[in-house]
XYZ file of C-alpha atoms in Angstrom:
739
model
C -8.646 60.352 71.597
C -5.907 58.173 70.555
C -6.441 54.352 69.720
C -4.468 53.572 72.934
C -6.582 55.823 75.122
C -9.744 54.226 73.642
C -8.341 50.805 74.323
C -7.536 51.777 77.782
C -10.910 53.218 78.709
C -12.517 50.158 77.117
C -10.642 47.920 79.450
C -11.705 49.709 82.702
C -14.748 48.647 84.642
C -17.781 51.257 84.528
C -17.590 52.274 88.273
C -13.989 52.840 88.273
C -14.192 55.039 85.069
C -16.964 57.064 86.917
C -14.648 57.573 89.942
C -11.812 58.639 87.722
C -13.942 60.911 85.773
C -15.297 62.533 89.151
C -12.014 63.070 90.577
C -10.763 64.626 87.415
C -13.637 67.215 87.417
C -13.209 68.019 90.933
C -9.705 68.840 90.441
C -10.574 70.834 87.470
C -13.186 72.809 89.582
C -10.693 73.402 92.432
C -8.446 75.059 89.740
C -11.038 77.377 88.744
C -12.032 78.261 92.373
C -8.529 79.014 93.017
C -8.378 81.325 90.069
C -11.607 83.104 90.993
C -11.717 82.810 94.873
C -10.770 86.641 95.522
C -13.389 87.752 93.181
C -16.209 85.495 94.847
C -15.754 85.799 98.726
C -18.960 84.094 99.452
C -17.800 80.998 97.915
C -14.451 80.845 99.884
C -15.885 78.369 102.410
C -17.029 76.002 99.843
C -13.900 76.409 97.798
C -11.736 75.404 100.725
C -13.832 72.276 101.274
C -13.543 71.586 97.658
C -9.929 72.054 97.548
C -9.306 69.704 100.483
C -11.350 67.030 98.659
C -9.568 67.589 95.502
C -6.097 67.328 97.217
C -7.236 64.063 98.870
C -8.294 62.595 95.505
C -5.067 63.775 93.816
C -3.097 62.294 96.652
C -4.567 58.787 96.530
C -4.739 58.756 92.655
C -0.953 57.631 92.225
C -1.709 54.796 94.642
C -4.820 53.782 92.777
C -2.856 53.773 89.542
C -0.107 51.608 91.019
C -2.478 49.126 92.615
C -5.124 48.895 90.215
C -4.557 50.663 86.844
C -0.952 49.424 86.073
C -1.728 45.642 86.031
C -4.949 46.404 84.163
C -2.820 48.239 81.625
C -0.422 45.238 81.244
C -3.394 42.943 80.684
C -4.793 45.281 78.025
C -1.405 45.182 76.238
C -1.129 41.501 76.295
C -4.680 41.197 74.725
C -3.675 43.500 71.970
C -0.743 41.454 71.197
C -2.823 38.354 71.134
C -5.265 39.889 68.799
C -2.452 40.827 66.491
C -1.062 37.415 66.377
C -4.616 35.959 65.723
C -5.138 38.402 62.827
C -1.908 37.404 61.384
C -2.579 33.625 61.624
C -5.942 34.313 59.933
C -4.317 36.297 57.100
C -1.634 33.499 56.920
C -4.330 30.735 56.765
C -6.207 32.666 54.063
C -2.967 33.139 52.084
C -2.114 29.458 52.397
C -5.695 28.479 51.402
C -5.550 30.921 48.323
C -2.047 29.883 47.182
C -2.160 26.132 47.839
C -0.728 23.916 45.133
C -3.615 21.300 45.398
C -7.274 22.424 44.660
C -8.730 23.255 48.137
C -12.368 23.431 48.525
C -14.383 23.692 51.514
C -18.000 22.403 51.361
C -20.922 22.338 53.715
C -22.938 19.268 54.357
C -25.040 19.848 51.223
C -21.939 19.852 49.121
C -22.032 23.548 48.313
C -18.997 25.371 48.107
C -18.003 27.652 50.991
C -14.333 28.676 50.397
C -11.774 27.673 47.683
C -8.210 28.110 46.685
C -6.925 29.769 43.687
C -5.314 26.766 42.416
C -8.894 24.878 42.477
C -10.247 27.681 40.316
C -7.347 27.394 37.943
C -7.632 23.691 37.856
C -11.185 23.787 36.729
C -10.927 27.008 34.739
C -13.414 29.080 36.529
C -13.280 32.589 38.287
C -13.622 32.644 41.957
C -16.828 34.433 41.907
C -18.378 31.668 39.517
C -17.542 28.951 41.754
C -18.669 30.314 45.196
C -21.833 28.683 46.144
C -21.470 25.905 43.442
C -22.410 22.419 44.290
C -19.929 19.747 44.106
C -22.228 17.698 41.683
C -21.666 20.604 39.070
C -18.057 19.595 38.597
C -17.853 15.943 39.442
C -17.999 13.754 36.369
C -17.883 10.192 38.005
C -20.664 10.154 40.570
C -24.167 11.114 40.170
C -25.654 13.737 42.319
C -27.275 11.125 44.792
C -23.987 9.069 44.796
C -21.814 12.184 45.501
C -24.230 13.197 48.299
C -23.623 9.788 49.797
C -19.731 10.175 49.662
C -19.831 13.587 51.255
C -22.111 12.372 54.035
C -19.652 9.315 54.469
C -16.801 11.796 55.086
C -18.733 13.799 57.421
C -19.689 10.679 59.529
C -16.218 9.177 59.461
C -14.663 12.223 61.118
C -11.201 11.376 59.920
C -9.303 12.015 56.861
C -10.605 10.060 53.792
C -9.301 9.652 50.343
C -10.850 8.632 46.987
C -10.619 8.905 43.302
C -13.083 10.641 40.945
C -13.116 12.820 37.822
C -13.565 16.654 37.591
C -15.143 18.389 34.686
C -13.594 21.691 33.618
C -15.466 24.607 32.478
C -14.409 23.807 28.884
C -15.939 20.530 29.108
C -12.815 18.477 29.471
C -12.491 15.760 32.112
C -9.350 15.217 34.341
C -8.615 12.453 36.797
C -8.221 13.598 40.491
C -7.497 12.283 43.876
C -9.441 13.953 46.639
C -8.496 13.806 50.208
C -10.274 15.650 53.055
C -11.731 15.686 56.663
C -14.341 17.536 58.550
C -13.424 20.413 60.916
C -15.393 22.892 63.079
C -15.520 26.685 62.013
C -17.598 29.263 63.875
C -19.771 26.438 65.281
C -20.253 24.726 62.130
C -18.903 21.357 60.784
C -17.470 21.874 57.305
C -15.728 19.327 54.971
C -12.152 20.527 54.184
C -11.224 18.817 50.824
C -8.329 18.972 48.444
C -8.192 17.812 44.858
C -4.902 16.743 43.266
C -4.923 16.182 39.495
C -3.606 12.634 38.708
C -4.317 12.308 34.886
C -0.526 11.952 33.933
C -0.206 9.520 36.719
C -3.180 7.439 35.666
C -1.840 7.338 32.038
C 1.697 6.336 33.280
C -0.054 3.571 35.707
C -1.942 2.501 32.602
C 1.182 2.227 30.524
C 2.883 0.308 33.400
C -0.125 -2.051 33.611
C 0.152 -2.593 29.886
C 3.703 -3.317 30.004
C 3.397 -5.543 32.948
C 0.651 -7.571 31.007
C 2.838 -7.624 28.012
C 5.772 -8.946 29.983
C 3.572 -11.349 31.943
C 1.872 -12.614 29.025
C 4.731 -12.767 26.384
C 5.253 -16.211 24.864
C 8.878 -15.861 25.477
C 10.483 -16.592 28.995
C 11.457 -13.309 30.705
C 13.783 -13.261 33.632
C 15.001 -10.256 35.770
C 18.036 -10.595 37.967
C 20.014 -8.142 40.186
C 23.652 -7.895 39.894
C 24.543 -10.451 42.365
C 22.881 -12.259 40.346
C 19.797 -13.409 42.048
C 16.260 -13.887 40.365
C 13.783 -11.192 41.223
C 11.004 -11.805 38.526
C 10.066 -14.510 36.149
C 6.943 -14.456 33.926
C 4.376 -17.333 33.138
C 6.207 -18.470 30.016
C 9.304 -19.108 32.134
C 7.107 -21.216 34.527
C 5.650 -23.183 31.761
C 8.775 -23.825 29.934
C 10.919 -24.848 33.028
C 8.381 -26.426 35.202
C 9.378 -24.556 38.319
C 7.141 -22.379 40.641
C 7.850 -18.887 41.280
C 8.963 -19.638 44.973
C 11.276 -22.194 43.595
C 13.400 -19.651 41.638
C 12.874 -16.173 43.272
C 15.977 -15.259 45.128
C 18.271 -18.068 43.517
C 20.999 -17.798 41.041
C 20.146 -18.586 37.286
C 22.438 -21.405 37.474
C 19.565 -23.444 38.757
C 18.710 -24.052 35.208
C 22.074 -25.219 34.006
C 22.507 -28.599 32.566
C 26.346 -28.440 32.264
C 26.284 -28.936 28.604
C 26.409 -25.118 27.765
C 29.936 -24.422 26.671
C 32.041 -22.431 29.071
C 33.029 -20.067 26.187
C 29.239 -18.961 26.109
C 29.285 -17.920 29.900
C 32.418 -16.142 29.542
C 31.195 -14.127 26.375
C 28.025 -13.468 28.295
C 29.721 -11.913 31.223
C 32.226 -10.118 29.239
C 29.513 -8.455 27.384
C 27.369 -7.670 30.454
C 30.436 -6.234 32.316
C 31.011 -3.740 29.513
C 27.339 -2.701 29.756
C 26.627 -4.546 26.290
C 23.793 -6.930 25.179
C 24.598 -10.522 24.586
C 22.706 -13.089 22.735
C 23.439 -16.720 22.365
C 22.180 -20.273 23.173
C 21.839 -22.273 26.539
C 21.406 -25.970 26.903
C 19.252 -25.899 30.323
C 17.539 -28.331 32.419
C 13.873 -28.212 33.450
C 12.658 -29.029 36.998
C 11.879 -32.573 35.903
C 15.488 -33.225 34.383
C 14.540 -32.960 30.881
C 16.753 -30.813 28.692
C 15.939 -27.965 26.287
C 17.724 -25.466 24.089
C 16.987 -21.604 24.650
C 17.996 -18.683 22.630
C 18.506 -15.794 24.835
C 19.022 -12.146 24.646
C 20.434 -10.624 27.787
C 20.624 -6.956 28.452
C 21.658 -4.668 31.441
C 19.030 -2.319 32.880
C 20.580 1.195 33.479
C 19.209 3.825 35.912
C 19.082 7.618 35.254
C 22.776 7.915 36.530
C 23.922 5.288 34.103
C 24.318 2.663 36.830
C 23.487 -0.774 36.138
C 21.172 -2.394 38.709
C 19.460 -5.294 37.064
C 19.869 -7.622 34.057
C 16.851 -8.725 31.933
C 16.736 -11.869 29.743
C 14.184 -12.642 27.156
C 14.572 -16.473 26.157
C 12.799 -18.704 23.615
C 12.608 -22.406 23.577
C 14.184 -23.438 20.275
C 14.423 -27.206 20.926
C 11.775 -28.188 18.474
C 13.077 -25.592 15.865
C 16.691 -27.131 16.338
C 15.256 -30.729 15.830
C 13.413 -29.583 12.832
C 16.519 -27.704 11.319
C 18.470 -30.814 11.761
C 15.852 -32.963 10.086
C 15.667 -30.500 7.220
C 19.460 -30.603 6.888
C 19.260 -34.330 6.541
C 16.313 -34.115 4.188
C 18.194 -31.190 2.265
C 21.312 -33.589 1.817
C 18.983 -36.289 0.648
C 17.100 -33.869 -1.664
C 20.246 -32.589 -3.275
C 20.957 -36.196 -4.189
C 17.301 -36.523 -5.550
C 17.739 -33.087 -7.220
C 20.897 -34.188 -8.966
C 19.287 -37.368 -10.000
C 15.952 -35.581 -11.266
C 17.948 -32.780 -12.993
C 19.819 -35.487 -14.894
C 16.450 -37.090 -15.741
C 14.890 -33.778 -16.645
C 17.900 -33.042 -18.855
C 17.271 -36.089 -20.683
C 13.623 -35.398 -20.893
C 14.281 -31.885 -21.969
C 16.687 -33.179 -24.701
C 14.078 -35.696 -25.821
C 11.422 -32.722 -25.760
C 13.599 -30.411 -27.763
C 14.268 -33.258 -30.175
C 10.463 -33.776 -30.596
C 9.816 -30.358 -30.788
C 12.384 -29.961 -33.451
C 10.874 -32.799 -35.162
C 7.467 -31.092 -35.004
C 8.865 -27.900 -36.292
C 10.629 -29.643 -39.054
C 7.554 -31.334 -39.894
C 5.453 -28.222 -39.847
C 8.259 -26.454 -41.756
C 8.093 -29.121 -44.545
C 4.338 -29.326 -44.584
C 4.196 -25.525 -45.057
C 6.693 -25.788 -47.796
C 5.023 -28.610 -49.610
C 1.663 -27.134 -49.411
C 2.171 -23.464 -49.932
C 4.716 -23.844 -52.794
C 2.031 -25.513 -54.977
C -0.678 -23.240 -53.927
C 1.548 -20.410 -54.781
C 1.913 -21.552 -58.129
C -1.837 -22.245 -58.393
C -2.728 -18.798 -57.258
C -0.129 -17.171 -59.446
C -0.797 -18.982 -62.704
C -4.609 -18.416 -62.093
C -3.893 -14.712 -61.505
C -1.888 -14.516 -64.660
C -4.754 -16.402 -66.608
C -7.087 -13.833 -65.300
C -5.012 -11.062 -66.798
C -4.946 -12.743 -70.164
C -8.636 -13.449 -70.506
C -11.836 -11.243 -70.931
C -14.144 -14.369 -71.185
C -16.625 -13.764 -68.415
C -17.214 -17.419 -67.969
C -13.444 -18.065 -67.880
C -13.080 -15.302 -65.364
C -15.770 -16.615 -63.109
C -14.093 -20.148 -63.159
C -10.670 -18.853 -62.624
C -11.955 -16.773 -59.728
C -13.557 -19.747 -58.148
C -10.152 -21.554 -58.263
C -8.374 -18.505 -56.799
C -11.086 -18.434 -53.962
C -10.703 -22.134 -53.327
C -6.925 -21.847 -53.345
C -6.923 -18.931 -50.920
C -9.516 -20.977 -48.694
C -6.868 -23.839 -48.503
C -4.096 -21.122 -47.819
C -6.371 -20.147 -45.026
C -6.709 -23.624 -43.517
C -2.934 -24.195 -43.831
C -2.300 -20.825 -42.132
C -4.666 -21.558 -39.359
C -2.859 -24.878 -38.663
C 0.565 -23.214 -38.717
C -0.655 -20.087 -36.943
C -2.082 -22.452 -34.235
C 1.313 -24.017 -33.745
C 3.011 -20.785 -33.442
C 0.295 -19.490 -30.921
C 0.664 -22.623 -28.950
C 4.312 -22.040 -28.509
C 3.729 -18.313 -27.650
C 5.835 -17.296 -30.700
C 3.290 -15.060 -32.438
C 4.716 -11.485 -33.177
C 2.988 -8.269 -34.369
C 4.336 -6.158 -37.051
C 4.264 -2.448 -37.112
C 3.306 -1.047 -40.617
C 1.426 1.970 -42.088
C -2.214 1.112 -43.120
C -5.508 2.253 -43.026
C -8.993 0.741 -42.185
C -10.259 1.254 -45.567
C -7.862 -1.296 -47.121
C -8.309 -3.833 -44.261
C -12.169 -3.706 -44.783
C -11.790 -3.867 -48.652
C -9.908 -7.186 -48.160
C -12.558 -8.577 -45.724
C -15.243 -7.758 -48.382
C -13.174 -9.175 -51.318
C -12.484 -12.510 -49.505
C -16.363 -12.793 -48.409
C -18.423 -11.133 -50.846
C -18.814 -14.155 -53.232
C -19.992 -16.476 -50.394
C -22.425 -13.813 -48.895
C -23.883 -13.328 -52.475
C -24.335 -17.112 -52.750
C -26.303 -16.956 -49.627
C -28.238 -13.701 -50.511
C -26.753 -12.178 -47.274
C -26.268 -8.343 -47.124
C -22.629 -7.775 -46.319
C -22.391 -4.305 -44.715
C -19.215 -2.450 -43.718
C -20.046 0.208 -40.964
C -17.350 2.687 -40.533
C -17.051 6.491 -40.463
C -15.079 7.831 -43.489
C -12.779 9.703 -41.422
C -11.645 6.619 -39.374
C -11.483 4.418 -42.414
C -8.896 6.893 -44.004
C -7.071 7.549 -40.757
C -3.339 6.898 -41.158
C -2.594 4.210 -38.641
C 0.372 1.968 -37.638
C 0.070 -1.623 -36.592
C -0.437 -5.206 -37.894
C -3.006 -4.846 -40.576
C -2.467 -8.487 -41.737
C -3.245 -9.838 -38.197
C -6.074 -7.463 -37.851
C -7.484 -8.682 -41.108
C -6.881 -12.311 -40.139
C -9.354 -11.733 -37.144
C -12.013 -9.793 -39.088
C -11.742 -12.187 -42.077
C -12.335 -15.270 -39.708
C -15.188 -13.620 -37.856
C -16.748 -12.638 -41.032
C -16.338 -15.920 -42.516
C -17.885 -17.654 -39.659
C -20.731 -15.226 -39.476
C -21.481 -15.951 -43.213
C -21.086 -19.592 -42.564
C -23.696 -19.705 -39.833
C -26.158 -17.265 -41.081
C -28.897 -18.556 -43.474
C -30.634 -15.208 -44.159
C -30.442 -11.576 -43.239
C -27.254 -9.711 -42.850
C -23.741 -9.700 -41.576
C -22.518 -6.136 -40.423
C -18.613 -5.513 -39.788
C -18.252 -2.296 -37.945
C -15.556 -0.197 -36.254
C -16.069 2.727 -33.928
C -13.756 5.060 -31.900
C -13.697 4.539 -28.217
C -10.708 6.830 -27.294
C -8.615 9.094 -29.496
C -5.611 11.281 -28.474
C -3.001 13.062 -30.626
C -0.762 10.138 -30.755
C -3.049 6.986 -30.988
C -6.617 5.670 -31.330
C -8.708 2.991 -29.550
C -10.984 1.148 -32.006
C -13.765 -1.304 -31.316
C -14.387 -3.792 -33.937
C -17.483 -6.125 -34.187
C -18.908 -8.513 -36.486
C -22.860 -8.979 -35.944
C -24.959 -11.563 -37.677
C -28.662 -12.865 -37.791
C -27.532 -16.637 -37.761
C -28.150 -19.491 -35.541
C -26.763 -17.989 -32.333
C -24.646 -19.782 -29.535
C -26.041 -20.920 -26.168
C -24.537 -19.724 -22.909
C -23.258 -23.060 -22.311
C -21.478 -23.183 -25.470
C -20.116 -19.750 -25.482
C -17.054 -20.645 -23.456
C -15.994 -23.517 -25.448
C -15.981 -21.968 -28.917
C -12.537 -20.266 -28.231
C -10.924 -23.516 -27.457
C -8.846 -25.215 -30.158
C -10.559 -27.820 -32.310
C -13.773 -27.168 -30.479
C -17.099 -25.866 -31.999
C -20.512 -25.180 -30.244
C -21.679 -28.535 -31.359
C -19.747 -31.441 -32.790
C -22.209 -31.804 -35.631
C -21.483 -28.236 -36.817
C -18.201 -29.559 -38.253
C -20.033 -31.901 -40.425
C -22.670 -29.476 -41.367
C -20.845 -26.319 -41.884
C -17.072 -27.533 -42.067
C -13.913 -25.900 -40.708
C -11.147 -27.021 -38.483
C -12.307 -25.491 -35.246
C -9.148 -23.354 -35.059
C -10.435 -19.999 -36.224
C -11.797 -18.459 -33.194
C -8.959 -19.766 -30.805
C -6.347 -18.343 -33.274
C -8.302 -15.087 -33.420
C -8.586 -14.801 -29.772
C -4.867 -15.493 -29.253
C -4.076 -12.798 -31.867
C -6.475 -10.317 -30.033
C -4.716 -11.156 -26.675
C -1.504 -10.331 -28.294
C -2.937 -6.989 -29.463
C -3.992 -6.290 -25.737
C -7.567 -7.342 -25.935
C -9.758 -10.399 -26.097
C -12.742 -11.442 -28.179
C -15.981 -11.338 -26.486
C -19.299 -12.678 -27.579
C -23.144 -11.887 -27.192
C -25.496 -14.367 -28.667
C -28.901 -15.625 -28.377
C -30.014 -18.939 -30.078
C -32.036 -18.310 -33.151
C -31.257 -14.590 -33.190
C -27.799 -14.036 -33.883
C -24.329 -13.350 -32.549
C -22.105 -10.203 -32.108
C -18.331 -10.865 -31.841
C -16.129 -8.010 -30.705
C -12.735 -6.975 -29.590
C -10.681 -3.745 -29.260
C -7.246 -2.664 -30.359
C -4.998 0.379 -29.905
C -3.119 1.780 -32.992
C -0.592 4.554 -33.224
C -1.310 7.348 -35.513
C 1.183 8.168 -38.282
C 1.735 10.967 -40.621
C 2.825 8.848 -43.569
C 0.642 8.408 -46.626
C -1.139 5.273 -46.618
C -1.188 3.332 -50.100
C -4.625 2.968 -51.686
C -6.181 -0.364 -51.827
C -5.354 -1.589 -55.306
C -1.805 -0.906 -55.742
C -0.663 -3.557 -58.259
C -0.826 -1.465 -61.500
C 0.601 1.612 -59.633
C 3.394 -0.292 -58.101
C 4.192 -2.261 -61.532
C 4.270 0.908 -63.219
C 6.520 2.652 -60.698
C 8.806 -0.365 -60.747
C 9.026 -0.539 -64.495
C 9.766 3.198 -64.896
C 12.386 3.393 -61.946
C 14.238 -0.009 -62.009
C 13.795 -1.342 -65.645
C 17.629 -1.780 -65.923
C 18.039 -3.290 -62.516
C 19.795 -6.517 -62.197
C 17.779 -9.211 -60.247
C 18.742 -12.702 -59.538
C 16.075 -15.120 -58.787
C 17.120 -18.487 -57.120
C 14.115 -21.018 -57.303
C 14.056 -24.659 -58.084
C 10.334 -24.980 -58.731
C 9.493 -24.446 -62.413
C 5.862 -23.258 -61.661
C 7.027 -20.658 -59.180
C 9.561 -19.498 -61.577
C 7.155 -19.081 -64.100
C 4.760 -17.191 -61.880
C 7.426 -15.048 -60.592
C 8.703 -14.274 -63.951
C 5.151 -13.424 -65.306
C 4.868 -10.870 -62.389
C 8.289 -9.424 -63.274
C 7.351 -9.187 -66.919
C 4.105 -7.403 -65.987
C 6.175 -4.805 -64.237
C 8.613 -4.485 -67.196
C 11.656 -5.840 -64.980
C 14.028 -8.377 -66.194
C 15.154 -11.324 -63.728
C 17.880 -13.764 -64.230
C 17.071 -17.410 -63.011
C 19.209 -19.920 -61.044
C 17.970 -23.373 -60.539
C 19.554 -23.935 -56.995
C 21.852 -22.435 -54.548
C 25.165 -23.499 -56.070
C 24.143 -21.957 -59.414
C 23.118 -18.702 -57.669
C 26.655 -18.593 -55.790
C 28.411 -19.207 -59.247
C 26.294 -16.418 -61.050
C 27.085 -13.975 -58.026
C 30.739 -14.544 -58.419
C 30.387 -13.405 -62.268
C 28.232 -10.508 -61.880
C 27.081 -7.663 -59.449
C 23.311 -7.783 -58.642
C 21.073 -4.963 -57.365
C 18.893 -7.603 -55.672
C 18.759 -11.394 -54.967
C 15.655 -13.455 -54.328
C 16.493 -16.666 -52.644
C 14.266 -19.517 -52.100
C 15.179 -21.280 -48.808
C 14.594 -24.840 -49.755
C 16.533 -26.096 -52.787
C 18.481 -29.228 -53.589
C 22.314 -29.503 -53.359
C 22.945 -26.073 -51.689
C 19.787 -24.524 -49.977
C 19.328 -20.798 -49.758
C 20.922 -20.387 -46.139
C 24.052 -21.975 -47.322
C 24.131 -19.996 -50.473
C 23.533 -16.693 -48.807
C 26.544 -17.483 -46.614
C 28.870 -18.085 -49.602
C 27.660 -15.043 -51.404
C 28.300 -12.831 -48.273
C 31.833 -14.303 -48.365
C 32.389 -13.092 -51.991
C 34.341 -9.984 -52.735
C 31.846 -7.067 -53.119
C 28.824 -8.896 -52.154
C 28.658 -7.931 -48.588
C 25.998 -5.233 -49.083
C 23.789 -6.832 -52.000
C 20.096 -7.026 -50.568
C 19.143 -10.647 -50.253
C 15.391 -11.428 -49.799
C 14.334 -14.903 -48.563
C 11.563 -16.659 -50.237
C 9.956 -19.279 -47.778
C 6.812 -20.952 -47.150
C 8.020 -21.539 -43.468
C 6.662 -18.778 -41.192
C 8.097 -19.881 -37.958
C 10.319 -17.464 -36.022
C 13.118 -20.120 -35.929
C 13.223 -20.169 -39.740
C 13.070 -16.365 -40.058
C 15.857 -16.082 -37.459
C 17.959 -18.606 -39.442
C 17.607 -16.244 -42.358
C 18.635 -13.130 -40.800
C 21.478 -15.036 -39.114
C 22.772 -16.077 -42.595
C 22.892 -12.551 -43.655
C 19.587 -12.052 -45.485
C 17.913 -8.630 -45.346
C 14.186 -9.430 -45.565
C 11.649 -12.352 -45.911
C 8.816 -12.651 -48.426
C 6.362 -15.398 -47.379
C 4.849 -17.867 -50.007
C 2.268 -17.624 -51.367
C 2.643 -13.832 -51.979
C 0.645 -11.338 -54.051
C 2.062 -9.300 -56.733
C 1.475 -6.169 -54.737
C 3.632 -7.823 -51.844
C 6.315 -8.713 -54.376
C 6.353 -5.258 -55.893
C 6.617 -3.473 -52.534
C 9.531 -5.881 -51.558
C 11.327 -4.913 -54.918
C 10.662 -1.334 -54.484
C 11.958 -1.264 -50.835
C 15.419 -2.826 -51.511
C 16.027 -1.628 -54.999
C 15.601 1.946 -53.485
C 18.076 1.259 -50.813
C 20.632 -0.387 -53.128
C 20.439 2.489 -55.625
C 20.137 5.255 -52.935
């Protein structure tokens, strides 16, 4: 049976279907009787009646069909069409639900999920089968379960569309902002809640940015005005209201000319509108008037606001009240002009003061130079003559007396040197030399200069340094290093009654190029209190004023030593306890050198070398002091070298005209013509341009040294000098002159 036939019979009432079935059955029986009537005569009577009945039924069936069945068939067809349309609507609704862009979710009154769209699954990152039956509290991230139940119940009770914002938690734990809108609806006799969620995370962020921007504009300390192109004011911030005294209702919709005072140049307005017409930013000053009539000056930056299509719809002005700044600037200009006059006056006064200070400084330098010359020159003679006397006697008592003379002379030299060094250090004029040396020589000199004083007090003077470090070839300023160590050792011996003084050196760092050494001098003396430790490095200061009376000294040693240590990149530190002793220390970095360092006692070696290599050298000595002449001649004689004497600079120039010398030793301070003038004159002589000239001077100031070099001298030998220093200087320049 076809689908249409089934539909047909399903649409007919039961009695009529029975009647139709009977009629058709009778008609079929009639056909059978007609086929078998001749074979069954007894049935002919019944068959005739049956045939008549069948004919009657067949005759009235068309009429029944036309009057009853045909309208019924039309109704069935209409019902089929309606059912098909309903099925299509249901399928369409399901497709819309599944494919909706918003996250549609249908909830029952308990908040359980009945149906949802694919977009809602995608929004939260779940599969459809994972979410069906899930409660809304499982994805809502803002409300608690009780709060959410209240919100859902309120949606049901209102019976109209409602809307609110919340947060959804995705399957991965991330949270998104959403806007939920929904309404209750009837479905299969049940009331369900039809909700849709739309993500608004980006919108919320944009709104937050807009809010921040609005706050920044509103709270800006500068006045901000936005106008349309008419122009009419559409917005002003709080700073504008504070500056102008107007209320918003006073200015909104009005032209900005409400602020004009009439004192802004017309050229400014023309430049403003020329720039804005061209779509450019303009900046300049306005003289405006407040609501109370007072005037003020504004610096404004006005820019066009363009839309996406490039069209200009508004102008924004950012303005700053610069009235006070302008006033201050004008006052500063007035003060500046006044100050320029004052500066000119003060500059002139300072120039005079500077000239006076320079004159005083020159006078000081000249005084110190004269003092250096007057003191060191006789000391040089004393030390030299005493040294010569020591070479010519073997009497132990005489040797002891002469040694004490030399020690006293050297002590006097030390005091003079300290005073002069302090003057140089005070003027920041100390310079460090770069010479090859080893620590063995430095420590030997420390011991030689302090051994006798230590022995007199029965103190143990100990040198604690590893042999490798002591013999290491270094480059630096051994004289300045020795000056610090001699001073510290001398102080340690001075303030120690019994026990020992230990001078030590140890390596802190070492590379292939240099070595950092820590030097220290430890004693078992009287010690220094904490309060006095900061004072001892100040010039002319000692821990106790009575110390200078008890122990002697200038109070300059530590100050000078610390300044030298600072020049060497360090400083002297001290650890001390009263009654126990003190440890003074400092560090210094020295470059390593491959050159062979001379041994400690060089005098005889250098004298022998000088006599053998340069016995025939012609040397001129210009010196006006007889004792110094005698000392230097004796030192030359010990080396087997002949020297010619000139009593002043004029005689030295005359002798240089008559002979060519291999070396000239030139005293700086001489009568008639001094050493500077004589050197200049000799350099002007034919053939005397390259002769080595070494200055002999007791003035160790840098200015004096520079004067020597500027005059054409090659080197400087300070007074007093030892025989070793003299011999090294002679060998150095005679080797160059004969090289």
